[in-house]
Amino acid sequence: MASVRSSREAVYASIRSRVLTLELAPGAPLSENELAAELGVSRTPVREGLILLAREGLVHVFPKVGSFVARVEIDRVRDAQFLRESVELGSLRDVPTDPDPVLVAELRDNLRRQEDALTDLEEFFRLDEEFHLGLMRLAGHDRVWPTVVSAKGHLDRARRLGLREQTTAEPFREQHAAILDAVVAGRIDQAVDLLRDHLRAVFADIEAVRRSRPELFATGDPGVPVRRTVAVWG
């Protein structure tokens, strides 16, 4: 039983990662047979993984038609943003007057690595996540982070789409640096304001992408789609 569960969870995690990184584009059809062959498993854990993803709203399953990657839903993005903003801003309020110097040094190192990854958008995204987790660790609330991560699938796809609109991630690195400087200096109100603006920037990015690639975004009831390939970028 444990091996069956671990197989299902591994397949779920693999497909979810491909959806979130846009390797599987919004609106793209999903073949259980192809996914099973690629992952070296039977169709059963693939089917179970798709059901779990459907519960998150990342996949739509249509009986007798097939499964498709869900298009980005703006309402889900807003909900995830509300959750993330509430948690992260609240966490900043609990950063001690003298933050742990070891954790601060780790965040400084993260910023240096961000500078090396300005044109590697997936690596920058990973470091961005690590930075925000580090801020929560300063306040002792890092155990909450997995809950935030599990709820922000649509938001993460929107953020990646926004990053792909940029020629460099430098503005985001600069915002991170300003937030950390304010935290270390004890200017928590300023840090909260900077972090709020930083997190909400995704909405402007979404609008820019939606104007140029409206097919990547949901417009309401998904209905029964036509099976066709959807390219994210090209």
Coordinates of C-alpha atoms in Angstrom, one line a residue:
M1 CA 0.0 0.0 0.0
A2 CA 2.8 2.4 0.9
S3 CA 4.5 1.9 -2.5
V4 CA 1.2 2.5 -4.3
R5 CA 0.7 5.8 -2.4
S6 CA 4.3 6.9 -2.9
S7 CA 4.0 6.2 -6.7
R8 CA 0.7 8.2 -6.9
E9 CA 2.2 11.1 -4.9
A10 CA 5.4 11.1 -7.0
V11 CA 3.4 11.2 -10.3
Y12 CA 1.1 13.9 -8.9
A13 CA 4.2 16.0 -7.9
S14 CA 5.8 15.5 -11.3
I15 CA 2.8 16.5 -13.3
R16 CA 2.0 19.4 -10.9
S17 CA 5.6 20.7 -11.4
R18 CA 5.2 20.6 -15.1
V19 CA 1.9 22.5 -14.9
L20 CA 3.3 25.2 -12.6
T21 CA 6.5 25.7 -14.7
L22 CA 4.3 26.0 -17.8
E23 CA 6.0 22.9 -19.4
L24 CA 2.4 21.8 -19.7
A25 CA 0.7 24.9 -21.0
P26 CA -2.6 26.3 -19.9
G27 CA -5.3 24.7 -22.0
A28 CA -3.0 21.8 -23.2
P29 CA -4.5 18.3 -23.5
L30 CA -3.2 15.6 -21.2
S31 CA -2.9 12.0 -22.4
E32 CA -2.8 9.4 -19.6
N33 CA -1.0 7.0 -21.9
E34 CA 1.7 9.5 -22.8
L35 CA 2.2 10.7 -19.2
A36 CA 2.4 7.1 -18.0
A37 CA 5.0 6.2 -20.6
E38 CA 7.1 9.3 -19.9
L39 CA 7.0 8.7 -16.1
G40 CA 7.4 4.9 -16.4
V41 CA 4.3 4.0 -14.5
S42 CA 0.9 2.5 -15.2
R43 CA -2.1 4.7 -16.0
T44 CA -3.6 4.3 -12.5
P45 CA -1.3 6.6 -10.6
V46 CA -1.5 9.1 -13.5
R47 CA -5.3 9.1 -13.4
E48 CA -5.2 9.5 -9.6
G49 CA -2.7 12.3 -9.9
L50 CA -4.9 14.1 -12.4
I51 CA -7.8 13.8 -10.0
L52 CA -5.8 15.4 -7.3
L53 CA -4.8 18.2 -9.6
A54 CA -8.4 18.7 -10.6
R55 CA -9.3 19.3 -7.0
E56 CA -6.7 22.1 -7.0
G57 CA -8.3 23.6 -10.1
L58 CA -5.1 23.0 -12.1
V59 CA -6.6 20.3 -14.4
H60 CA -10.1 19.9 -15.9
V61 CA -11.3 16.3 -16.4
F62 CA -14.1 15.8 -18.9
P63 CA -15.6 12.3 -19.0
K64 CA -15.4 10.6 -22.4
V65 CA -13.4 13.6 -23.7
G66 CA -10.2 13.8 -21.7
S67 CA -8.1 15.9 -19.3
F68 CA -6.7 19.3 -20.0
V69 CA -4.5 21.7 -18.1
A70 CA -6.7 24.4 -16.6
R71 CA -6.3 27.9 -18.0
V72 CA -5.2 30.5 -15.5
E73 CA -8.2 31.6 -13.5
I74 CA -7.9 35.2 -12.3
D75 CA -10.3 34.7 -9.3
R76 CA -8.0 31.9 -8.1
V77 CA -5.0 34.1 -8.6
R78 CA -6.6 36.8 -6.5
D79 CA -7.6 34.4 -3.7
A80 CA -4.1 32.9 -3.6
Q81 CA -2.6 36.4 -3.6
F82 CA -4.9 37.4 -0.7
L83 CA -3.7 34.4 1.3
R84 CA -0.1 34.9 0.5
E85 CA -0.2 38.7 1.3
S86 CA -2.0 38.2 4.6
V87 CA 0.5 35.5 5.7
E88 CA 3.7 37.3 4.6
L89 CA 2.8 40.8 5.8
G90 CA 1.6 39.4 9.1
S91 CA 4.8 37.5 9.5
L92 CA 7.0 40.5 8.9
R93 CA 5.3 42.1 12.0
D94 CA 6.8 39.4 14.1
V95 CA 10.4 39.8 13.0
P96 CA 12.4 40.5 16.2
T97 CA 14.2 43.8 16.7
D98 CA 17.5 42.1 16.3
P99 CA 17.0 39.5 13.5
D100 CA 19.1 36.3 13.6
P101 CA 22.4 37.3 11.9
V102 CA 22.8 33.8 10.4
L103 CA 19.4 34.0 8.7
V104 CA 20.1 37.6 7.5
A105 CA 23.4 36.4 6.0
E106 CA 21.5 33.6 4.2
L107 CA 19.1 36.1 2.8
R108 CA 22.1 38.3 1.6
D109 CA 23.6 35.3 0.0
N110 CA 20.3 34.5 -1.7
L111 CA 20.3 38.1 -3.2
R112 CA 23.8 37.5 -4.6
R113 CA 22.6 34.3 -6.2
Q114 CA 19.6 36.1 -7.6
E115 CA 21.9 38.5 -9.3
D116 CA 23.6 35.6 -11.1
A117 CA 20.2 34.3 -12.2
L118 CA 18.6 37.4 -13.7
T119 CA 18.2 35.8 -17.1
D120 CA 17.5 32.3 -16.0
L121 CA 13.9 32.8 -15.1
E122 CA 13.2 29.4 -13.6
E123 CA 16.2 29.6 -11.3
F124 CA 15.3 33.1 -10.4
F125 CA 11.8 31.9 -9.5
R126 CA 13.3 29.2 -7.3
L127 CA 15.5 31.8 -5.5
D128 CA 12.5 34.1 -5.2
E129 CA 10.6 31.4 -3.4
E130 CA 13.6 30.7 -1.2
F131 CA 13.9 34.4 -0.3
H132 CA 10.3 34.8 0.8
L133 CA 10.6 31.6 2.9
G134 CA 13.7 33.1 4.4
L135 CA 11.7 36.2 5.4
M136 CA 9.2 34.1 7.2
R137 CA 11.9 32.1 8.9
L138 CA 13.2 35.4 10.3
A139 CA 9.8 35.7 12.1
G140 CA 9.7 32.1 13.1
H141 CA 6.7 31.4 10.8
D142 CA 8.4 29.2 8.1
R143 CA 6.2 26.2 9.0
V144 CA 3.3 28.0 7.5
W145 CA 5.0 28.3 4.1
P146 CA 4.0 24.8 2.8
T147 CA 0.3 25.8 3.3
V148 CA 0.9 28.9 1.2
V149 CA 2.7 27.0 -1.5
S150 CA -0.1 24.4 -1.8
A151 CA -2.7 27.1 -2.4
K152 CA -1.0 29.2 -5.0
G153 CA -0.8 27.1 -8.1
H154 CA -2.7 29.5 -10.3
L155 CA -0.7 32.4 -8.8
D156 CA 2.6 30.8 -9.5
R157 CA 1.7 30.2 -13.2
A158 CA 0.6 33.8 -13.5
R159 CA 3.9 34.9 -11.9
R160 CA 5.9 32.8 -14.3
L161 CA 4.0 34.2 -17.3
G162 CA 4.7 37.7 -15.9
L163 CA 8.4 36.9 -15.6
R164 CA 8.5 35.8 -19.2
E165 CA 7.3 39.2 -20.2
Q166 CA 10.5 40.7 -18.7
T167 CA 13.9 40.8 -20.3
T168 CA 15.5 40.6 -16.8
A169 CA 14.4 39.9 -13.3
E170 CA 16.5 42.8 -11.9
P171 CA 13.6 44.9 -10.8
F172 CA 12.4 42.0 -8.6
R173 CA 15.8 41.5 -7.1
E174 CA 16.0 45.2 -6.3
Q175 CA 12.7 45.0 -4.5
H176 CA 13.9 42.0 -2.5
A177 CA 17.0 43.9 -1.5
A178 CA 15.0 47.0 -0.4
I179 CA 12.6 44.8 1.7
L180 CA 15.5 43.1 3.5
D181 CA 17.3 46.4 4.1
A182 CA 14.2 47.8 5.7
V183 CA 13.7 44.7 7.9
V184 CA 17.3 44.6 9.1
A185 CA 17.1 48.4 9.9
G186 CA 14.0 47.8 12.0
R187 CA 11.8 49.8 9.6
I188 CA 9.0 47.2 9.6
D189 CA 6.2 49.5 8.4
Q190 CA 8.3 50.4 5.4
A191 CA 9.2 46.8 4.8
V192 CA 5.5 45.9 4.9
D193 CA 4.6 48.6 2.4
L194 CA 7.5 47.5 0.1
L195 CA 6.5 43.8 0.4
R196 CA 2.8 44.6 -0.3
D197 CA 3.7 46.5 -3.5
H198 CA 6.1 43.7 -4.5
L199 CA 3.5 41.0 -4.2
R200 CA 0.8 43.0 -5.9
A201 CA 3.0 43.7 -9.0
V202 CA 1.8 40.4 -10.4
F203 CA -1.6 41.9 -11.3
A204 CA 0.0 44.4 -13.7
D205 CA 2.0 41.6 -15.2
I206 CA -1.1 39.4 -15.7
E207 CA -2.9 42.2 -17.5
A208 CA 0.0 42.6 -19.9
V209 CA 0.1 38.9 -20.6
R210 CA -3.6 38.6 -20.9
R211 CA -3.7 41.3 -23.6
S212 CA -1.1 39.4 -25.7
R213 CA -2.1 35.8 -24.9
P214 CA -5.8 35.7 -23.9
E215 CA -6.0 32.0 -24.7
L216 CA -4.0 31.2 -21.6
F217 CA -6.6 32.6 -19.3
A218 CA -10.1 31.3 -18.3
T219 CA -13.1 33.3 -19.3
G220 CA -15.7 31.5 -17.2
D221 CA -17.2 28.0 -17.5
P222 CA -14.5 26.0 -19.2
G223 CA -17.1 23.9 -21.2
V224 CA -15.8 20.9 -23.2
P225 CA -12.6 22.0 -25.0
V226 CA -11.3 20.9 -28.3
R227 CA -8.1 18.8 -28.1
R228 CA -5.4 20.9 -29.6
T229 CA -1.9 21.8 -28.6
V230 CA -1.4 25.1 -26.8
A231 CA 2.0 26.8 -27.0
V232 CA 2.9 29.0 -24.0
W233 CA 5.6 31.0 -25.8
G234 CA 7.0 31.1 -29.2

